[in-house]
CSV table of C-alpha atoms in Angstrom, one decimal:
chain,number,residue,atom,x,y,z
A,1045,MET,CA,-2.5,-4.7,-32.5
A,1046,ARG,CA,-2.1,-1.1,-30.7
A,1047,LEU,CA,-2.4,1.9,-31.6
A,1048,SER,CA,-1.5,5.3,-29.9
A,1049,VAL,CA,-3.6,8.3,-30.2
A,1050,THR,CA,-4.3,11.3,-28.6
A,1051,VAL,CA,-7.8,11.8,-28.4
A,1052,PRO,CA,-9.6,14.5,-26.3
A,1053,LEU,CA,-11.9,12.3,-25.2
A,1054,LEU,CA,-11.9,8.1,-25.4
A,1055,THR,CA,-15.3,6.3,-24.5
A,1056,LEU,CA,-16.6,3.0,-23.9
A,1057,GLY,CA,-19.5,1.9,-24.9
A,1058,SER,CA,-21.8,4.8,-25.1
A,1059,VAL,CA,-20.8,6.5,-22.8
A,1060,ALA,CA,-18.1,8.9,-22.0
A,1061,LEU,CA,-15.1,8.5,-20.0
A,1062,PHE,CA,-12.1,10.4,-18.6
A,1063,ALA,CA,-9.0,10.7,-21.0
A,1064,VAL,CA,-9.0,13.8,-21.6
A,1065,GLY,CA,-5.0,15.7,-22.4
A,1066,LEU,CA,-2.9,12.6,-22.3
A,1067,THR,CA,-1.6,9.7,-25.2
A,1068,ALA,CA,-3.8,6.8,-24.9
A,1069,SER,CA,-3.0,3.9,-26.2
A,1070,VAL,CA,-6.3,1.9,-27.5
A,1071,ALA,CA,-5.4,-1.9,-27.0
A,1072,ALA,CA,-7.2,-5.4,-28.9
A,1073,PRO,CA,-7.8,-8.2,-26.5
A,1074,SER,CA,-4.8,-9.9,-26.6
A,1075,ALA,CA,-4.2,-13.2,-27.9
A,1076,ALA,CA,-2.8,-16.2,-24.8
A,1077,GLY,CA,0.4,-15.7,-23.9
A,1078,ALA,CA,0.9,-12.6,-25.8
A,1079,VAL,CA,2.8,-9.4,-24.0
A,1080,CYS,CA,1.0,-6.2,-23.2
A,1081,SER,CA,2.6,-3.4,-21.6
A,1082,HIS,CA,1.3,-0.1,-21.1
A,1083,ALA,CA,3.1,2.7,-21.2
A,1084,GLN,CA,3.6,5.7,-18.2
A,1085,PRO,CA,1.3,8.9,-18.9
A,1086,SER,CA,3.5,11.7,-20.2
A,1087,ALA,CA,2.6,15.4,-18.6
A,1088,SER,CA,3.5,17.7,-20.5
A,1089,SER,CA,5.7,21.0,-19.0
A,1090,ILE,CA,2.2,23.1,-18.5
A,1091,GLN,CA,0.9,19.8,-16.6
A,1092,SER,CA,3.7,19.1,-14.7
A,1093,GLN,CA,3.4,22.3,-12.8
A,1094,ARG,CA,-0.2,22.6,-12.4
A,1095,LEU,CA,0.6,18.5,-10.7
A,1096,ALA,CA,3.1,20.2,-8.2
A,1097,GLN,CA,0.7,22.8,-7.1
A,1098,PRO,CA,-1.8,22.9,-4.2
A,1099,THR,CA,-5.5,21.4,-5.1
A,1100,SER,CA,-7.0,24.7,-4.0
A,1101,ALA,CA,-6.9,27.4,-1.5
A,1102,SER,CA,-8.9,24.8,0.9
A,1103,ASP,CA,-6.6,22.4,0.1
A,1104,PRO,CA,-2.9,22.3,0.2
A,1105,ARG,CA,-1.9,18.9,-1.1
A,1106,PRO,CA,-0.3,18.8,-4.5
A,1107,LEU,CA,-2.7,17.8,-6.9
A,1108,GLY,CA,-0.8,14.8,-7.5
A,1109,GLU,CA,-1.8,13.7,-4.5
A,1110,THR,CA,-5.1,14.4,-4.8
A,1111,LEU,CA,-5.1,13.0,-8.0
A,1112,GLY,CA,-3.9,9.6,-7.0
A,1113,GLU,CA,-5.9,9.1,-3.9
A,1114,GLY,CA,-9.7,10.2,-5.7
A,1115,ILE,CA,-9.1,7.7,-8.3
A,1116,SER,CA,-8.4,5.2,-5.4
A,1117,ILE,CA,-11.6,5.9,-3.8
A,1118,ALA,CA,-13.4,5.7,-6.9
A,1119,VAL,CA,-12.2,2.5,-7.5
A,1120,ARG,CA,-13.1,1.6,-4.2
A,1121,SER,CA,-16.5,3.1,-4.3
A,1122,LEU,CA,-17.7,0.5,-7.3
A,1123,GLU,CA,-17.3,-3.0,-5.0
A,1124,PRO,CA,-18.3,-4.3,-1.7
A,1125,LEU,CA,-15.5,-3.6,0.8
A,1126,ASP,CA,-15.8,-5.7,4.0
A,1127,ALA,CA,-14.9,-3.2,8.0
A,1128,THR,CA,-11.6,-2.7,7.2
A,1129,GLY,CA,-11.6,-1.6,3.5
A,1130,ARG,CA,-11.0,-4.9,1.4
A,1131,PRO,CA,-13.0,-5.9,-1.0
A,1132,THR,CA,-15.3,-8.7,-0.3
A,1133,SER,CA,-14.4,-10.6,-3.9
A,1134,GLY,CA,-10.6,-11.3,-2.6
A,1135,LEU,CA,-9.6,-9.9,-5.5
A,1136,PRO,CA,-7.1,-6.9,-6.4
A,1137,TYR,CA,-9.2,-3.4,-6.2
A,1138,GLY,CA,-11.8,-2.7,-8.9
A,1139,LEU,CA,-11.1,-5.7,-10.5
A,1140,SER,CA,-14.4,-7.6,-9.7
A,1141,GLN,CA,-15.4,-4.3,-11.7
A,1142,GLY,CA,-13.5,-4.5,-14.4
A,1143,VAL,CA,-10.6,-2.5,-13.7
A,1144,ILE,CA,-7.2,-3.6,-14.1
A,1145,GLY,CA,-5.2,-0.7,-12.1
A,1146,VAL,CA,-3.6,2.4,-12.3
A,1147,VAL,CA,-0.4,3.2,-13.7
A,1148,GLY,CA,1.1,6.7,-13.2
A,1149,SER,CA,2.2,9.1,-10.4
A,1150,ALA,CA,2.1,12.1,-8.2
A,1151,SER,CA,4.1,13.8,-10.9
A,1152,THR,CA,2.8,12.4,-14.5
A,1153,GLY,CA,-0.9,12.2,-13.8
A,1154,TYR,CA,-2.7,8.6,-14.3
A,1155,LYS,CA,-4.5,6.2,-16.3
A,1156,VAL,CA,-6.5,4.0,-15.7
A,1157,VAL,CA,-6.7,0.0,-17.3
A,1158,VAL,CA,-10.3,-1.1,-17.9
A,1159,ASP,CA,-11.7,-4.3,-19.1
A,1160,SER,CA,-14.3,-2.3,-21.1
A,1161,SER,CA,-16.9,-5.9,-21.7
A,1162,ALA,CA,-16.9,-6.0,-17.7
A,1163,LEU,CA,-16.9,-2.4,-16.8
A,1164,ASP,CA,-20.4,-0.8,-15.7
A,1165,SER,CA,-19.0,2.8,-17.6
A,1166,ARG,CA,-21.6,4.4,-16.1
A,1167,ARG,CA,-20.9,4.0,-11.7
A,1168,TYR,CA,-17.5,4.3,-13.1
A,1169,GLU,CA,-17.9,8.0,-14.8
A,1170,ALA,CA,-19.4,9.0,-11.6
A,1171,ALA,CA,-17.4,7.7,-9.5
A,1172,MET,CA,-14.5,9.5,-11.1
A,1173,ALA,CA,-16.7,12.6,-10.9
A,1174,ARG,CA,-17.7,12.4,-7.1
A,1175,ASN,CA,-13.7,12.0,-6.2
A,1176,VAL,CA,-11.6,13.5,-9.2
A,1177,PRO,CA,-11.3,17.7,-9.3
A,1178,ALA,CA,-13.8,18.4,-12.2
A,1179,ALA,CA,-11.0,21.2,-13.2
A,1180,ASP,CA,-8.2,18.9,-13.7
A,1181,LYS,CA,-9.9,15.8,-15.0
A,1182,GLN,CA,-7.3,16.2,-18.0
A,1183,MET,CA,-4.7,14.3,-15.9
A,1184,VAL,CA,-6.5,11.2,-15.8
A,1185,GLY,CA,-6.8,8.9,-18.5
A,1186,ILE,CA,-8.8,5.6,-19.2
A,1187,GLU,CA,-6.9,2.5,-21.3
A,1188,ARG,CA,-8.3,-0.5,-22.6
A,1189,SER,CA,-7.1,-3.8,-21.4
A,1190,CYS,CA,-5.3,-6.7,-23.4
A,1191,ARG,CA,-6.7,-9.1,-21.0
A,1192,SER,CA,-10.1,-9.9,-19.3
A,1193,ALA,CA,-10.1,-8.8,-15.9
A,1194,ARG,CA,-11.7,-12.9,-15.8
A,1195,GLU,CA,-8.8,-14.4,-16.7
A,1196,ILE,CA,-6.6,-11.8,-14.5
A,1197,ALA,CA,-8.8,-12.9,-11.6
A,1198,GLU,CA,-8.3,-16.8,-12.2
A,1199,ALA,CA,-4.5,-15.8,-11.9
A,1200,TRP,CA,-4.7,-13.7,-8.7
A,1201,ASN,CA,-6.8,-17.0,-7.0
A,1202,SER,CA,-4.1,-19.6,-8.6
A,1203,VAL,CA,-1.2,-18.1,-6.7
A,1204,GLY,CA,-3.1,-17.2,-3.5
A,1205,ALA,CA,-3.9,-20.7,-3.3
A,1206,ARG,CA,-0.7,-21.8,-2.7
A,1207,SER,CA,-1.4,-25.1,-4.4
A,1208,TRP,CA,1.1,-25.1,-7.1
A,1209,SER,CA,3.3,-27.8,-5.8
A,1210,GLY,CA,3.2,-30.0,-2.5
A,1211,ASP,CA,5.8,-27.6,0.1
A,1212,ALA,CA,4.0,-24.4,-1.5
A,1213,SER,CA,3.2,-23.6,1.8
A,1214,ARG,CA,6.9,-23.1,2.9
A,1215,THR,CA,7.6,-20.7,0.3
A,1216,THR,CA,7.9,-16.9,1.3
A,1217,PHE,CA,6.3,-14.6,-1.9
A,1218,ALA,CA,4.7,-11.7,-2.3
A,1219,ALA,CA,2.0,-11.0,-4.8
A,1220,ASP,CA,0.4,-8.0,-6.8
A,1221,LEU,CA,-0.8,-7.2,-10.2
A,1222,ASP,CA,0.7,-5.1,-12.1
A,1223,PRO,CA,-1.6,-2.9,-14.2
A,1224,VAL,CA,1.2,-2.1,-17.0
A,1225,SER,CA,2.2,-5.8,-17.9
A,1226,GLU,CA,-1.8,-7.5,-16.5
A,1227,ASP,CA,0.8,-10.1,-15.3
A,1228,ILE,CA,0.6,-11.0,-11.5
A,1229,VAL,CA,4.0,-10.3,-10.0
A,1230,VAL,CA,5.1,-12.8,-7.8
A,1231,GLU,CA,8.8,-12.1,-6.2
A,1232,TYR,CA,9.7,-15.2,-4.3
A,1233,ASP,CA,12.4,-15.9,-1.8
A,1234,ARG,CA,15.7,-17.6,-3.2
A,1235,ALA,CA,15.9,-19.5,0.2
A,1236,THR,CA,13.0,-20.5,0.9
A,1237,THR,CA,11.7,-21.6,-2.6
A,1238,SER,CA,12.3,-25.4,-3.3
A,1239,ALA,CA,12.8,-26.5,-7.1
A,1240,SER,CA,9.2,-28.2,-7.0
A,1241,SER,CA,8.1,-25.1,-6.0
A,1242,LEU,CA,9.5,-23.4,-8.9
A,1243,GLU,CA,8.6,-25.6,-10.8
A,1244,GLY,CA,4.8,-25.2,-10.2
A,1245,LEU,CA,4.8,-21.3,-10.1
A,1246,ARG,CA,6.8,-21.2,-13.7
A,1247,GLY,CA,3.4,-23.5,-14.5
A,1248,LEU,CA,1.2,-21.1,-13.6
A,1249,SER,CA,-0.2,-19.0,-16.2
A,1250,GLY,CA,-1.3,-14.6,-16.6
A,1251,VAL,CA,2.0,-15.1,-13.6
A,1252,GLN,CA,5.8,-13.4,-13.9
A,1253,LEU,CA,8.1,-14.2,-11.7
A,1254,VAL,CA,11.4,-12.1,-9.7
A,1255,GLU,CA,13.7,-14.0,-7.5
A,1256,GLY,CA,14.6,-12.2,-4.2
A,1257,SER,CA,14.9,-12.2,-0.8
A,1258,LEU,CA,11.7,-11.1,1.3
A,1259,ALA,CA,11.4,-10.8,5.0
A,1260,ARG,CA,9.5,-9.4,7.6
A,1261,THR,CA,11.1,-6.7,9.4
A,1262,SER,CA,12.1,-7.9,13.0
A,1263,ARG,CA,13.8,5.2,18.3
A,1264,LEU,CA,15.6,4.1,21.4
A,1265,ASN,CA,14.8,5.6,24.8
A,1266,ASP,CA,11.1,7.1,24.4
A,1267,THR,CA,10.1,8.5,27.5
A,1268,PRO,CA,6.2,8.0,28.9
A,1269,LYS,CA,6.3,11.6,29.9
A,1270,GLY,CA,4.0,13.4,27.7
A,1271,GLY,CA,2.8,10.3,26.5
A,1272,HIS,CA,4.8,8.0,24.1
A,1273,TRP,CA,5.3,8.6,20.8
A,1274,GLY,CA,5.4,6.6,17.5
A,1275,GLY,CA,8.8,5.6,15.7
A,1276,ALA,CA,10.0,4.5,18.7
A,1277,ARG,CA,12.4,1.8,19.5
A,1278,ILE,CA,10.2,-0.6,21.6
A,1279,THR,CA,12.2,-4.3,22.6
A,1280,SER,CA,10.6,-7.4,24.3
A,1281,ALA,CA,12.4,-10.2,25.4
A,1282,LEU,CA,12.8,-12.0,21.8
A,1283,LYS,CA,12.7,-8.9,19.1
A,1284,ASN,CA,12.9,-5.1,18.1
A,1285,CYS,CA,10.4,-4.1,16.7
A,1286,THR,CA,8.9,-0.4,16.1
A,1287,ALA,CA,5.8,1.4,17.4
A,1288,GLY,CA,3.8,3.0,14.5
A,1289,PHE,CA,1.3,5.9,16.2
A,1290,SER,CA,-0.8,6.4,19.1
A,1291,VAL,CA,-4.5,5.7,19.0
A,1292,VAL,CA,-7.7,5.7,20.6
A,1293,ARG,CA,-9.8,2.7,20.9
A,1294,ARG,CA,-13.5,3.3,19.8
A,1295,SER,CA,-14.9,1.1,22.2
A,1296,ASN,CA,-13.8,3.0,25.3
A,1297,GLY,CA,-11.6,5.7,24.7
A,1298,GLN,CA,-8.6,4.1,26.0
A,1299,ARG,CA,-5.2,5.4,24.7
A,1300,GLY,CA,-2.8,2.9,23.0
A,1301,SER,CA,-0.1,2.6,20.1
A,1302,VAL,CA,0.0,-0.1,17.6
A,1303,THR,CA,2.7,-2.3,15.7
A,1304,ALA,CA,3.3,-4.8,13.6
A,1305,GLY,CA,1.5,-8.2,14.8
A,1306,HIS,CA,4.3,-10.5,13.7
A,1307,CYS,CA,6.4,-8.8,16.8
A,1308,GLY,CA,4.7,-10.6,19.5
A,1309,GLY,CA,1.7,-12.1,20.5
A,1310,VAL,CA,-1.0,-11.1,23.0
A,1311,GLY,CA,0.4,-10.3,26.8
A,1312,THR,CA,4.1,-9.3,24.9
A,1313,LEU,CA,5.4,-7.2,27.0
A,1314,TRP,CA,7.1,-3.7,25.6
A,1315,LYS,CA,10.2,-1.4,26.1
A,1316,SER,CA,11.5,1.3,24.5
A,1317,GLY,CA,15.0,2.1,26.2
A,1318,SER,CA,14.3,1.7,29.8
A,1319,ASN,CA,11.0,2.9,30.0
A,1320,TYR,CA,7.9,0.7,29.8
A,1321,TYR,CA,6.1,1.0,26.3
A,1322,GLY,CA,3.2,-0.9,26.8
A,1323,THR,CA,2.0,-4.9,26.6
A,1324,THR,CA,0.4,-6.2,23.7
A,1325,SER,CA,-3.5,-6.3,24.8
A,1326,VAL,CA,-5.2,-7.3,20.9
A,1327,ARG,CA,-3.5,-9.1,18.3
A,1328,MET,CA,-6.3,-10.7,15.9
A,1329,ASN,CA,-6.5,-13.2,13.0
A,1330,TYR,CA,-2.5,-12.8,12.2
A,1331,PRO,CA,-1.2,-13.4,9.8
A,1332,ASP,CA,-4.3,-12.2,7.7
A,1333,TYR,CA,-3.8,-8.9,10.2
A,1334,ASP,CA,0.0,-8.0,10.7
A,1335,GLN,CA,-0.9,-5.2,13.6
A,1336,ALA,CA,-1.5,-5.3,17.4
A,1337,LEU,CA,-2.5,-2.7,20.1
A,1338,LEU,CA,-0.1,-1.7,22.9
A,1339,THR,CA,-1.8,0.1,25.9
A,1340,GLY,CA,-1.0,0.3,29.4
A,1341,SER,CA,1.4,3.6,29.5
A,1342,ALA,CA,0.5,6.9,28.8
A,1343,TYR,CA,0.6,7.8,25.0
A,1344,GLY,CA,0.5,11.2,23.0
A,1345,PRO,CA,-0.3,12.3,18.9
A,1346,LYS,CA,3.4,12.8,17.9
A,1347,ILE,CA,5.5,10.4,15.6
A,1348,TRP,CA,9.8,10.7,15.8
A,1349,THR,CA,10.9,11.3,12.1
A,1350,ASP,CA,14.2,13.0,12.8
A,1351,GLY,CA,16.5,10.8,10.0
A,1352,PRO,CA,17.8,11.8,6.4
A,1353,GLY,CA,14.3,12.1,4.9
A,1354,ASP,CA,12.6,14.2,6.9
A,1355,SER,CA,13.5,18.2,8.3
A,1356,ALA,CA,11.5,17.3,11.0
A,1357,ASN,CA,12.8,15.8,14.5
A,1358,THR,CA,8.9,14.9,15.5
A,1359,ARG,CA,5.9,15.6,13.8
A,1360,THR,CA,2.1,16.3,15.3
A,1361,VAL,CA,-0.5,14.0,13.9
A,1362,LYS,CA,-3.4,15.5,11.7
A,1363,GLY,CA,-5.4,12.3,10.5
A,1364,GLY,CA,-5.0,9.2,8.6
A,1365,GLY,CA,-6.5,7.7,5.4
A,1366,ASP,CA,-4.9,5.3,3.0
A,1367,PRO,CA,-3.1,6.4,0.2
A,1368,GLY,CA,-3.3,5.9,-3.3
A,1369,VAL,CA,-1.2,4.8,-6.0
A,1370,GLY,CA,1.3,7.0,-6.7
A,1371,THR,CA,1.0,8.8,-3.1
A,1372,VAL,CA,4.5,9.8,-2.0
A,1373,VAL,CA,5.0,9.2,1.7
A,1374,CYS,CA,8.0,8.6,4.5
A,1375,GLN,CA,8.0,5.6,6.8
A,1376,SER,CA,10.1,6.4,9.9
A,1377,GLY,CA,11.8,3.2,11.5
A,1378,SER,CA,13.6,3.0,14.5
A,1379,PHE,CA,16.6,1.2,12.8
A,1380,SER,CA,16.8,3.4,9.2
A,1381,THR,CA,14.7,6.8,10.6
A,1382,SER,CA,13.1,8.7,8.5
A,1383,LEU,CA,13.0,7.8,4.8
A,1384,CYS,CA,11.3,9.8,2.7
A,1385,GLY,CA,10.5,9.8,-1.7
A,1386,ILE,CA,8.7,6.2,-1.2
A,1387,THR,CA,6.1,5.3,-4.0
A,1388,VAL,CA,3.0,3.7,-2.9
A,1389,ARG,CA,2.4,1.2,-6.0
A,1390,SER,CA,-0.4,-0.7,-4.8
A,1391,THR,CA,-2.8,-0.9,-1.9
A,1392,SER,CA,-3.9,-4.7,-3.2
A,1393,ALA,CA,-0.6,-6.5,-2.3
A,1394,LYS,CA,-0.2,-9.6,-0.5
A,1395,TYR,CA,2.9,-10.9,1.7
A,1396,CYS,CA,3.3,-14.4,2.5
A,1397,ASP,CA,5.5,-17.0,4.3
A,1398,THR,CA,5.4,-19.9,6.3
A,1399,ASP,CA,3.0,-17.9,8.9
A,1400,GLY,CA,0.6,-17.3,6.3
A,1401,CYS,CA,-0.6,-14.7,3.7
A,1402,THR,CA,-1.3,-11.0,4.8
A,1403,THR,CA,-3.5,-9.2,2.1
A,1404,TYR,CA,-4.4,-5.6,0.8
A,1405,VAL,CA,-1.7,-4.5,2.1
A,1406,ILE,CA,0.7,-1.2,0.3
A,1407,ARG,CA,3.8,-1.9,-1.7
A,1408,ALA,CA,6.0,0.8,-2.3
A,1409,THR,CA,9.4,1.7,-3.5
A,1410,ARG,CA,11.9,4.4,-3.3
A,1411,GLY,CA,13.7,4.2,-7.0
A,1412,GLY,CA,15.7,1.3,-6.0
A,1413,GLN,CA,17.6,3.1,-3.3
A,1414,ILE,CA,16.9,1.6,1.0
A,1415,ALA,CA,13.1,2.1,1.8
A,1416,ILE,CA,12.9,-0.6,4.9
A,1417,ILE,CA,15.6,-1.9,7.2
A,1418,GLY,CA,14.9,-5.1,9.3
A,1419,GLY,CA,13.8,-3.7,12.9
A,1420,ASP,CA,11.4,-1.2,11.4
A,1421,SER,CA,8.6,-3.2,11.6
A,1422,GLY,CA,5.7,-1.5,12.7
A,1423,GLY,CA,6.6,1.7,12.2
A,1424,PRO,CA,4.5,4.7,10.8
A,1425,VAL,CA,4.1,5.6,6.9
A,1426,TYR,CA,3.1,9.2,6.9
A,1427,THR,CA,2.8,11.6,4.4
A,1428,ARG,CA,3.8,15.1,5.6
A,1429,SER,CA,1.6,18.0,5.9
A,1430,GLY,CA,3.0,21.5,6.4
A,1431,SER,CA,6.1,21.8,8.1
A,1432,THR,CA,5.2,19.9,11.5
A,1433,GLY,CA,2.0,18.0,10.9
A,1434,ALA,CA,1.6,14.6,9.5
A,1435,THR,CA,-0.9,12.5,8.4
A,1436,VAL,CA,-0.6,8.5,8.9
A,1437,ARG,CA,-1.6,6.2,6.3
A,1438,GLY,CA,-0.3,2.9,7.9
A,1439,ILE,CA,2.4,0.6,9.7
A,1440,THR,CA,4.9,-1.2,7.8
A,1441,PHE,CA,5.8,-5.0,8.4
A,1442,ALA,CA,8.0,-6.3,5.5
A,1443,GLY,CA,10.2,-6.0,2.8
A,1444,ALA,CA,11.8,-7.7,-0.5
A,1445,GLY,CA,14.5,-7.2,-2.6
A,1446,CYS,CA,16.8,-7.6,0.4
A,1447,ALA,CA,20.4,-7.7,0.8
A,1448,SER,CA,21.6,-7.9,5.4
A,1449,SER,CA,18.1,-6.7,6.2
A,1450,ARG,CA,18.3,-3.4,4.2
A,1451,CYS,CA,15.5,-4.1,1.7
A,1452,THR,CA,14.4,-1.7,-1.7
A,1453,THR,CA,11.0,-2.7,-1.4
A,1454,LEU,CA,8.5,-1.6,1.5
A,1455,TYR,CA,5.3,-3.5,2.9
A,1456,ALA,CA,2.4,-1.7,4.7
A,1457,GLU,CA,-0.6,-2.2,6.4
A,1458,ARG,CA,-3.0,0.4,5.5
A,1459,TYR,CA,-4.7,3.0,8.0
A,1460,ALA,CA,-8.3,1.7,7.1
A,1461,SER,CA,-7.2,-2.0,7.7
A,1462,ILE,CA,-5.7,-0.9,11.3
A,1463,SER,CA,-8.4,1.2,12.1
A,1464,GLY,CA,-11.7,-0.8,11.3
A,1465,HIS,CA,-9.5,-4.0,12.5
A,1466,LEU,CA,-8.5,-3.0,16.2
A,1467,GLY,CA,-11.6,-0.3,16.4
A,1468,VAL,CA,-9.0,2.6,16.6
A,1469,THR,CA,-8.3,5.8,15.5
A,1470,ALA,CA,-5.5,7.8,15.2
A,1471,LEU,CA,-4.7,9.9,18.1
A,1472,THR,CA,-4.5,13.7,16.9
A,1473,GLY,CA,-3.0,16.8,18.4
């Protein structure tokens, strides 16, 4: 049974947690197979206005974006992470600590769905206090889950094991934990999924299936004068891809650029038009990490952002960092050019095909509109900073909901994963 009540403060156990100013649904644990649904937060007009305003005089980002990123940082701080920011548990962020996920957006506010029996509420409250602006805690609610974190983890691991049929490894699919339904949503590629594989998927508990079309997506003459820029179209003997953003190697200060790992292995030579762009010098642990480092030319701190989504033709990179759930980002692919209004739905998603699985990646959508096009792979995902700056958030590598290589869901490697795995930091200017 679910009760909808408006409360000034919701408590789990004996410790108070943030749940101020929003309608919170308090759900008892559901019976096996019961349907669970957590409604999106509904902000008042005053709250909506505040979410769109700058966070503070010293932080010009919209409050909604700051809250989303602060919640994500708080949830990640609850568990051990590796050098690339991935949970050592192998589960979606926070699940090992009782956090099912985050529901909401930068325009509505957020609520965190939790398994109260598995959550260390004191640690959670402390983490939120450190990362969420105290004056705006009322924009963050909390809601009890229907299912246990353990039950959801079992479903996640069942999908990831790829043992539901004898030919499961041939199925291309993407998987993510949906905090609204508490299901593991698996979008499978109809062209690579056999009848036996589909039957096996349907037999998994706690899994919701979506049929679709998925693919790793595979600026036309970027000059090295002043340094190559991210977002440029790069071509090899076999593929068209997109450069991500320029970087500096922490080990030796060498400059380079990044792109998607599936675009080519070590030794792949890249050109942008007639100009030499670089050679793939580092690609490790593909496909778990779909990212690669290009070196051998000159590189500058800008990305191409011309296109229908952005008012600036180029932007100067000011920094890098992972986005939060609900963060609205842009992506600059050499085929789609700049597209904005793309909302991050998760940073725990996984994408699997015959090469294997790429994990803990960004899943983002654009309200059913095209978010990525074939050939955009490797391009930068970014948020705008002022009229000419950008914060890089990651690089694209795949899409789902595709028709003729035009896809409505975008998958991207996170900035922290790229930085930690390749040993680089974004080149800024």
